Amino acid sequence: ITSETAARRCLREVLGAFRGCVTERREVLLEPYLRGWRGLIRFLHSLGAVFSFISRDAEAKVQLMEGYCRGERRERYVSLQAMVQYELASGVVDPHKRSGRADSGCRTVLRLHRALCWLQLFLEGLRTAGEDSRPSAICTDSYNASLAAFHPWVIRKAATVAFCALPPRGAFLEAMNVGSAEDAVAVLGEALPYIRDVYGITQELFAEHRLLDLP
Ligand code: 1PZ
């Protein structure tokens, strides 16, 4: 298959996955959550090798979580709510400790969750900005307003350099390969409420259990 159809497939996957994440009881299902992330990572991949240090990190985190979803305790990892409850009760995570396990589901999802905040800002910026706005500038602003606060200087530097490699708006929207620029903007508008919902529920869950600062 061509890389264009691949890109389109990724984005359809992202949209469908985040839509299917939230249950009637407002639980966030981990399996579609990770499927959404898989789609995002594949799309990032299609943008070029400059971003591979970013996709590698995201990939490792998604893979770790997929391992839990398929592992012995898979019923504990059906939803974010189940995961939080299990990892707190079993002492895998402890919000009162300054150090913690680097492989817990909670701290790993927290990294992805913070990145989802960046994604929301970036996609919203992309959707609403004018025709001659630059994705690289929107990306930098969104990053500085969100994820950057959690990254050391070297990573911030590397990320900022990589953002410069983002294509101009027209080409970026085209890379989404869902049709014209207007179609792409419409797809973003359709996807964003679902992403926002997932983000909001996760944020509330982690705040409630004091898990927003897990090391
Ligand atoms: C379209 C352009 C893509 C820009 C992506 C913006 C995010 C920049 C993030 C730079 C992260 C670089 C590498 C690794 C950082 C890790 O140290 C941190 C913290 O994890 P820890 O060290 O505590 O285990 N990892 C993260 O913050 C997760 C970053 C995930 C980024 C996923 C981006 C998905 C992009 C989708 C694009 C449509």
mmCIF file of C-alpha atoms and ligand atoms in Angstrom:
data_model
loop_
_atom_site.group_PDB
_atom_site.id
_atom_site.type_symbol
_atom_site.label_atom_id
_atom_site.label_comp_id
_atom_site.label_asym_id
_atom_site.label_seq_id
_atom_site.Cartn_x
_atom_site.Cartn_y
_atom_site.Cartn_z
ATOM 1 C CA ILE A 1 0.000 0.000 0.000
ATOM 2 C CA THR A 2 1.064 3.571 -0.594
ATOM 3 C CA SER A 3 2.100 5.835 2.258
ATOM 4 C CA GLU A 4 -0.939 8.036 1.562
ATOM 5 C CA THR A 5 -3.444 5.265 2.178
ATOM 6 C CA ALA A 6 -1.417 4.329 5.230
ATOM 7 C CA ALA A 7 -1.684 7.866 6.590
ATOM 8 C CA ARG A 8 -5.410 7.897 5.967
ATOM 9 C CA ARG A 9 -5.789 4.557 7.712
ATOM 10 C CA CYS A 10 -3.848 5.827 10.737
ATOM 11 C CA LEU A 11 -6.057 8.844 11.135
ATOM 12 C CA ARG A 12 -9.252 6.900 10.719
ATOM 13 C CA GLU A 13 -7.890 4.561 13.349
ATOM 14 C CA VAL A 14 -7.142 7.481 15.673
ATOM 15 C CA LEU A 15 -10.587 8.963 15.265
ATOM 16 C CA GLY A 16 -12.402 5.665 15.730
ATOM 17 C CA ALA A 17 -10.243 4.634 18.659
ATOM 18 C CA PHE A 18 -10.662 7.805 20.710
ATOM 19 C CA ARG A 19 -14.367 7.761 19.935
ATOM 20 C CA GLY A 20 -14.624 4.217 21.240
ATOM 21 C CA CYS A 21 -12.556 4.889 24.358
ATOM 22 C CA VAL A 22 -15.192 6.239 26.678
ATOM 23 C CA THR A 23 -17.877 3.905 28.018
ATOM 24 C CA GLU A 24 -21.375 4.828 29.177
ATOM 25 C CA ARG A 25 -20.050 4.822 32.730
ATOM 26 C CA ARG A 26 -17.377 7.319 31.691
ATOM 27 C CA GLU A 27 -14.550 4.836 31.951
ATOM 28 C CA VAL A 28 -11.610 5.093 29.568
ATOM 29 C CA LEU A 29 -10.893 1.751 27.938
ATOM 30 C CA LEU A 30 -7.215 1.093 27.575
ATOM 31 C CA GLU A 31 -7.331 -1.038 24.462
ATOM 32 C CA PRO A 32 -8.839 1.616 22.156
ATOM 33 C CA TYR A 33 -6.751 4.291 23.935
ATOM 34 C CA LEU A 34 -3.593 2.467 22.899
ATOM 35 C CA ARG A 35 -4.986 1.846 19.427
ATOM 36 C CA GLY A 36 -5.435 5.592 19.072
ATOM 37 C CA TRP A 37 -1.841 6.079 20.105
ATOM 38 C CA ARG A 38 -0.673 3.466 17.602
ATOM 39 C CA GLY A 39 -2.383 5.445 14.863
ATOM 40 C CA LEU A 40 -0.801 8.704 16.004
ATOM 41 C CA ILE A 41 2.642 7.131 16.102
ATOM 42 C CA ARG A 42 2.208 5.732 12.596
ATOM 43 C CA PHE A 43 1.114 9.107 11.335
ATOM 44 C CA LEU A 44 4.129 10.732 12.982
ATOM 45 C CA HIS A 45 6.265 8.121 11.272
ATOM 46 C CA SER A 46 4.879 9.160 7.896
ATOM 47 C CA LEU A 47 6.129 12.711 8.558
ATOM 48 C CA GLY A 48 9.745 11.633 8.422
ATOM 49 C CA ALA A 49 12.757 10.337 10.310
ATOM 50 C CA VAL A 50 13.438 13.595 12.207
ATOM 51 C CA PHE A 51 10.608 12.628 14.517
ATOM 52 C CA SER A 52 11.803 9.112 15.220
ATOM 53 C CA PHE A 53 13.262 9.990 18.643
ATOM 54 C CA ILE A 54 9.773 11.109 19.585
ATOM 55 C CA SER A 55 7.928 8.151 18.106
ATOM 56 C CA ARG A 56 10.407 5.721 19.671
ATOM 57 C CA ASP A 57 9.607 7.002 23.146
ATOM 58 C CA ALA A 58 5.863 6.968 22.547
ATOM 59 C CA GLU A 59 6.132 3.519 20.990
ATOM 60 C CA ALA A 60 8.012 2.122 24.004
ATOM 61 C CA LYS A 61 5.328 3.440 26.333
ATOM 62 C CA VAL A 62 2.485 2.069 24.231
ATOM 63 C CA GLN A 63 4.240 -1.274 24.013
ATOM 64 C CA LEU A 64 4.683 -1.470 27.771
ATOM 65 C CA MET A 65 0.979 -0.783 28.254
ATOM 66 C CA GLU A 66 0.001 -3.318 25.599
ATOM 67 C CA GLY A 67 2.009 -5.846 27.559
ATOM 68 C CA TYR A 68 -0.127 -5.196 30.651
ATOM 69 C CA CYS A 69 -3.309 -5.418 28.598
ATOM 70 C CA ARG A 70 -2.325 -8.873 27.401
ATOM 71 C CA GLY A 71 -0.582 -10.036 30.546
ATOM 72 C CA GLU A 72 -1.604 -12.111 33.528
ATOM 73 C CA ARG A 73 -3.436 -9.249 35.160
ATOM 74 C CA ARG A 74 -5.156 -8.118 32.025
ATOM 75 C CA GLU A 75 -8.517 -7.670 33.764
ATOM 76 C CA ARG A 76 -6.853 -4.995 35.927
ATOM 77 C CA TYR A 77 -5.900 -3.082 32.807
ATOM 78 C CA VAL A 78 -9.198 -3.003 30.983
ATOM 79 C CA SER A 79 -9.761 0.659 31.817
ATOM 80 C CA LEU A 80 -7.729 3.516 33.275
ATOM 81 C CA GLN A 81 -10.024 3.443 36.303
ATOM 82 C CA ALA A 82 -9.337 -0.257 36.913
ATOM 83 C CA MET A 83 -5.614 0.303 36.455
ATOM 84 C CA VAL A 84 -5.451 3.187 38.930
ATOM 85 C CA GLN A 85 -7.415 1.246 41.498
ATOM 86 C CA TYR A 86 -5.261 -1.845 41.115
ATOM 87 C CA GLU A 87 -1.874 -0.126 41.078
ATOM 88 C CA LEU A 88 -2.743 1.987 44.120
ATOM 89 C CA ALA A 89 -4.165 -0.925 46.088
ATOM 90 C CA SER A 90 -1.217 -3.187 45.309
ATOM 91 C CA GLY A 91 1.400 -0.521 46.022
ATOM 92 C CA VAL A 92 2.719 -0.470 42.452
ATOM 93 C CA VAL A 93 2.312 3.294 42.684
ATOM 94 C CA ASP A 94 2.333 5.495 45.745
ATOM 95 C CA PRO A 95 1.442 9.163 45.341
ATOM 96 C CA HIS A 96 3.308 10.029 48.559
ATOM 97 C CA LYS A 97 6.679 8.683 47.487
ATOM 98 C CA ARG A 98 9.218 10.768 45.650
ATOM 99 C CA SER A 99 10.541 7.825 43.707
ATOM 100 C CA GLY A 100 8.553 5.112 42.059
ATOM 101 C CA ARG A 101 8.593 2.312 39.583
ATOM 102 C CA ALA A 102 9.487 3.482 36.115
ATOM 103 C CA ASP A 103 7.318 0.805 34.559
ATOM 104 C CA SER A 104 4.024 1.338 36.344
ATOM 105 C CA GLY A 105 0.971 1.716 34.163
ATOM 106 C CA CYS A 106 -0.010 4.946 35.907
ATOM 107 C CA ARG A 107 3.264 6.806 35.352
ATOM 108 C CA THR A 108 3.442 5.529 31.771
ATOM 109 C CA VAL A 109 -0.106 6.588 30.933
ATOM 110 C CA LEU A 110 0.596 9.929 32.635
ATOM 111 C CA ARG A 111 3.317 10.613 30.025
ATOM 112 C CA LEU A 112 0.944 9.791 27.189
ATOM 113 C CA HIS A 113 -1.776 11.808 28.877
ATOM 114 C CA ARG A 114 0.461 14.887 29.032
ATOM 115 C CA ALA A 115 1.282 14.422 25.365
ATOM 116 C CA LEU A 116 -2.439 14.297 24.646
ATOM 117 C CA CYS A 117 -2.674 17.800 26.079
ATOM 118 C CA TRP A 118 -0.101 18.952 23.556
ATOM 119 C CA LEU A 119 -2.006 17.142 20.789
ATOM 120 C CA GLN A 120 -5.260 18.891 21.660
ATOM 121 C CA LEU A 121 -3.641 22.309 21.577
ATOM 122 C CA PHE A 122 -1.791 21.534 18.377
ATOM 123 C CA LEU A 123 -4.791 20.166 16.487
ATOM 124 C CA GLU A 124 -7.018 22.973 17.713
ATOM 125 C CA GLY A 125 -4.383 25.475 16.580
ATOM 126 C CA LEU A 126 -4.054 23.796 13.230
ATOM 127 C CA ARG A 127 -7.794 23.736 12.773
ATOM 128 C CA THR A 128 -8.478 27.350 13.664
ATOM 129 C CA ALA A 129 -5.372 29.170 12.445
ATOM 130 C CA GLY A 130 -5.312 31.058 9.185
ATOM 131 C CA GLU A 131 -4.120 29.704 5.878
ATOM 132 C CA ASP A 132 -0.659 31.159 6.150
ATOM 133 C CA SER A 133 -0.021 30.012 9.700
ATOM 134 C CA ARG A 134 2.869 27.610 10.099
ATOM 135 C CA PRO A 135 2.383 24.191 11.735
ATOM 136 C CA SER A 136 5.930 24.405 13.096
ATOM 137 C CA ALA A 137 5.027 27.604 14.981
ATOM 138 C CA ILE A 138 1.702 26.182 16.187
ATOM 139 C CA CYS A 139 3.511 23.044 17.305
ATOM 140 C CA THR A 140 6.180 25.013 19.183
ATOM 141 C CA ASP A 141 3.580 27.173 20.933
ATOM 142 C CA SER A 142 1.466 24.152 21.899
ATOM 143 C CA TYR A 143 4.535 22.339 23.170
ATOM 144 C CA ASN A 144 5.734 25.291 25.219
ATOM 145 C CA ALA A 145 2.266 25.660 26.719
ATOM 146 C CA SER A 146 2.060 22.003 27.759
ATOM 147 C CA LEU A 147 4.632 19.221 27.533
ATOM 148 C CA ALA A 148 7.739 21.384 27.702
ATOM 149 C CA ALA A 149 7.222 21.951 31.438
ATOM 150 C CA PHE A 150 7.885 18.254 32.027
ATOM 151 C CA HIS A 151 10.961 17.926 29.816
ATOM 152 C CA PRO A 152 14.594 18.668 30.583
ATOM 153 C CA TRP A 153 16.473 21.194 28.477
ATOM 154 C CA VAL A 154 18.046 18.714 26.033
ATOM 155 C CA ILE A 155 14.693 17.238 25.091
ATOM 156 C CA ARG A 156 13.100 20.653 24.750
ATOM 157 C CA LYS A 157 15.942 21.662 22.467
ATOM 158 C CA ALA A 158 15.750 18.518 20.314
ATOM 159 C CA ALA A 159 11.965 18.788 20.080
ATOM 160 C CA THR A 160 12.106 22.437 19.043
ATOM 161 C CA VAL A 161 14.631 21.634 16.330
ATOM 162 C CA ALA A 162 12.505 18.752 15.037
ATOM 163 C CA PHE A 163 9.387 20.944 14.865
ATOM 164 C CA CYS A 164 11.111 23.097 12.247
ATOM 165 C CA ALA A 165 10.938 20.113 9.904
ATOM 166 C CA LEU A 166 7.135 20.122 9.892
ATOM 167 C CA PRO A 167 5.723 20.873 6.451
ATOM 168 C CA PRO A 168 3.722 24.058 5.786
ATOM 169 C CA ARG A 169 0.009 24.043 6.566
ATOM 170 C CA GLY A 170 -1.232 22.998 3.116
ATOM 171 C CA ALA A 171 1.218 20.125 2.864
ATOM 172 C CA PHE A 172 0.561 19.070 6.446
ATOM 173 C CA LEU A 173 -3.189 18.884 5.947
ATOM 174 C CA GLU A 174 -2.575 17.078 2.696
ATOM 175 C CA ALA A 175 -0.344 14.556 4.484
ATOM 176 C CA MET A 176 -3.383 13.666 6.553
ATOM 177 C CA ASN A 177 -4.757 12.446 3.264
ATOM 178 C CA VAL A 178 -8.408 12.723 4.037
ATOM 179 C CA GLY A 179 -9.181 14.988 1.115
ATOM 180 C CA SER A 180 -8.842 18.722 0.642
ATOM 181 C CA ALA A 181 -7.503 21.082 3.306
ATOM 182 C CA GLU A 182 -11.115 21.885 4.237
ATOM 183 C CA ASP A 183 -11.898 18.189 4.584
ATOM 184 C CA ALA A 184 -8.863 17.749 6.807
ATOM 185 C CA VAL A 185 -9.945 20.674 8.981
ATOM 186 C CA ALA A 186 -13.395 19.081 9.248
ATOM 187 C CA VAL A 187 -11.872 15.764 10.317
ATOM 188 C CA LEU A 188 -9.903 17.561 13.030
ATOM 189 C CA GLY A 189 -13.076 19.236 14.226
ATOM 190 C CA GLU A 190 -14.739 15.852 14.384
ATOM 191 C CA ALA A 191 -11.890 14.161 16.253
ATOM 192 C CA LEU A 192 -11.131 16.864 18.811
ATOM 193 C CA PRO A 193 -14.201 16.530 21.064
ATOM 194 C CA TYR A 194 -13.429 12.844 21.568
ATOM 195 C CA ILE A 195 -9.794 13.505 22.401
ATOM 196 C CA ARG A 196 -10.835 16.307 24.733
ATOM 197 C CA ASP A 197 -13.274 14.027 26.501
ATOM 198 C CA VAL A 198 -10.678 11.312 27.044
ATOM 199 C CA TYR A 199 -8.202 13.923 28.251
ATOM 200 C CA GLY A 200 -10.702 15.465 30.671
ATOM 201 C CA ILE A 201 -11.751 12.169 32.257
ATOM 202 C CA THR A 202 -8.127 11.062 32.660
ATOM 203 C CA GLN A 203 -7.104 14.383 34.145
ATOM 204 C CA GLU A 204 -9.897 14.202 36.703
ATOM 205 C CA LEU A 205 -9.091 10.589 37.578
ATOM 206 C CA PHE A 206 -5.385 11.276 38.087
ATOM 207 C CA ALA A 207 -6.049 14.481 40.021
ATOM 208 C CA GLU A 208 -8.502 12.721 42.308
ATOM 209 C CA HIS A 209 -5.865 10.137 43.221
ATOM 210 C CA ARG A 210 -2.985 12.629 43.372
ATOM 211 C CA LEU A 211 -1.194 10.904 40.522
ATOM 212 C CA LEU A 212 -0.417 13.924 38.357
ATOM 213 C CA ASP A 213 3.187 14.196 39.581
ATOM 214 C CA LEU A 214 4.262 10.556 39.472
ATOM 215 C CA PRO A 215 8.031 10.446 38.888
HETATM 216 C C1 1PZ B 1 3.629 16.596 14.552
HETATM 217 C C2 1PZ B 1 4.836 16.850 15.327
HETATM 218 C C3 1PZ B 1 5.074 15.939 16.433
HETATM 219 C C4 1PZ B 1 5.501 16.608 17.637
HETATM 220 C C5 1PZ B 1 5.406 15.818 18.881
HETATM 221 C C6 1PZ B 1 5.352 16.701 20.097
HETATM 222 C C7 1PZ B 1 5.835 16.078 21.316
HETATM 223 C C8 1PZ B 1 7.288 16.271 21.538
HETATM 224 C C9 1PZ B 1 7.765 15.338 22.569
HETATM 225 C C10 1PZ B 1 9.226 15.146 22.635
HETATM 226 C C11 1PZ B 1 9.527 13.916 23.415
HETATM 227 C C12 1PZ B 1 10.811 13.333 23.127
HETATM 228 C C13 1PZ B 1 11.371 12.157 23.676
HETATM 229 C C14 1PZ B 1 11.128 11.589 24.991
HETATM 230 C C15 1PZ B 1 10.816 12.156 26.075
HETATM 231 C C16 1PZ B 1 10.569 11.470 27.395
HETATM 232 O O1 1PZ B 1 11.614 11.809 28.262
HETATM 233 C C17 1PZ B 1 9.239 11.918 27.940
HETATM 234 C C18 1PZ B 1 9.055 11.568 29.397
HETATM 235 O O2 1PZ B 1 9.065 10.197 29.591
HETATM 236 P P1 1PZ B 1 10.011 9.571 30.706
HETATM 237 O O3 1PZ B 1 11.427 9.964 30.376
HETATM 238 O O4 1PZ B 1 9.559 10.155 32.004
HETATM 239 O O5 1PZ B 1 9.775 8.087 30.609
HETATM 240 N N1 1PZ B 1 8.195 11.344 27.129
HETATM 241 C C19 1PZ B 1 7.074 11.991 26.845
HETATM 242 O O6 1PZ B 1 6.837 13.097 27.270
HETATM 243 C C20 1PZ B 1 6.072 11.296 25.920
HETATM 244 C C21 1PZ B 1 6.108 11.950 24.575
HETATM 245 C C22 1PZ B 1 5.170 11.329 23.603
HETATM 246 C C23 1PZ B 1 5.062 12.135 22.344
HETATM 247 C C24 1PZ B 1 4.069 11.598 21.406
HETATM 248 C C25 1PZ B 1 3.830 12.451 20.230
HETATM 249 C C26 1PZ B 1 2.774 11.919 19.326
HETATM 250 C C27 1PZ B 1 2.667 12.716 18.126
HETATM 251 C C28 1PZ B 1 1.512 12.529 17.257
HETATM 252 C C29 1PZ B 1 1.592 13.409 16.075
HETATM 253 C C30 1PZ B 1 0.413 13.529 15.258
#
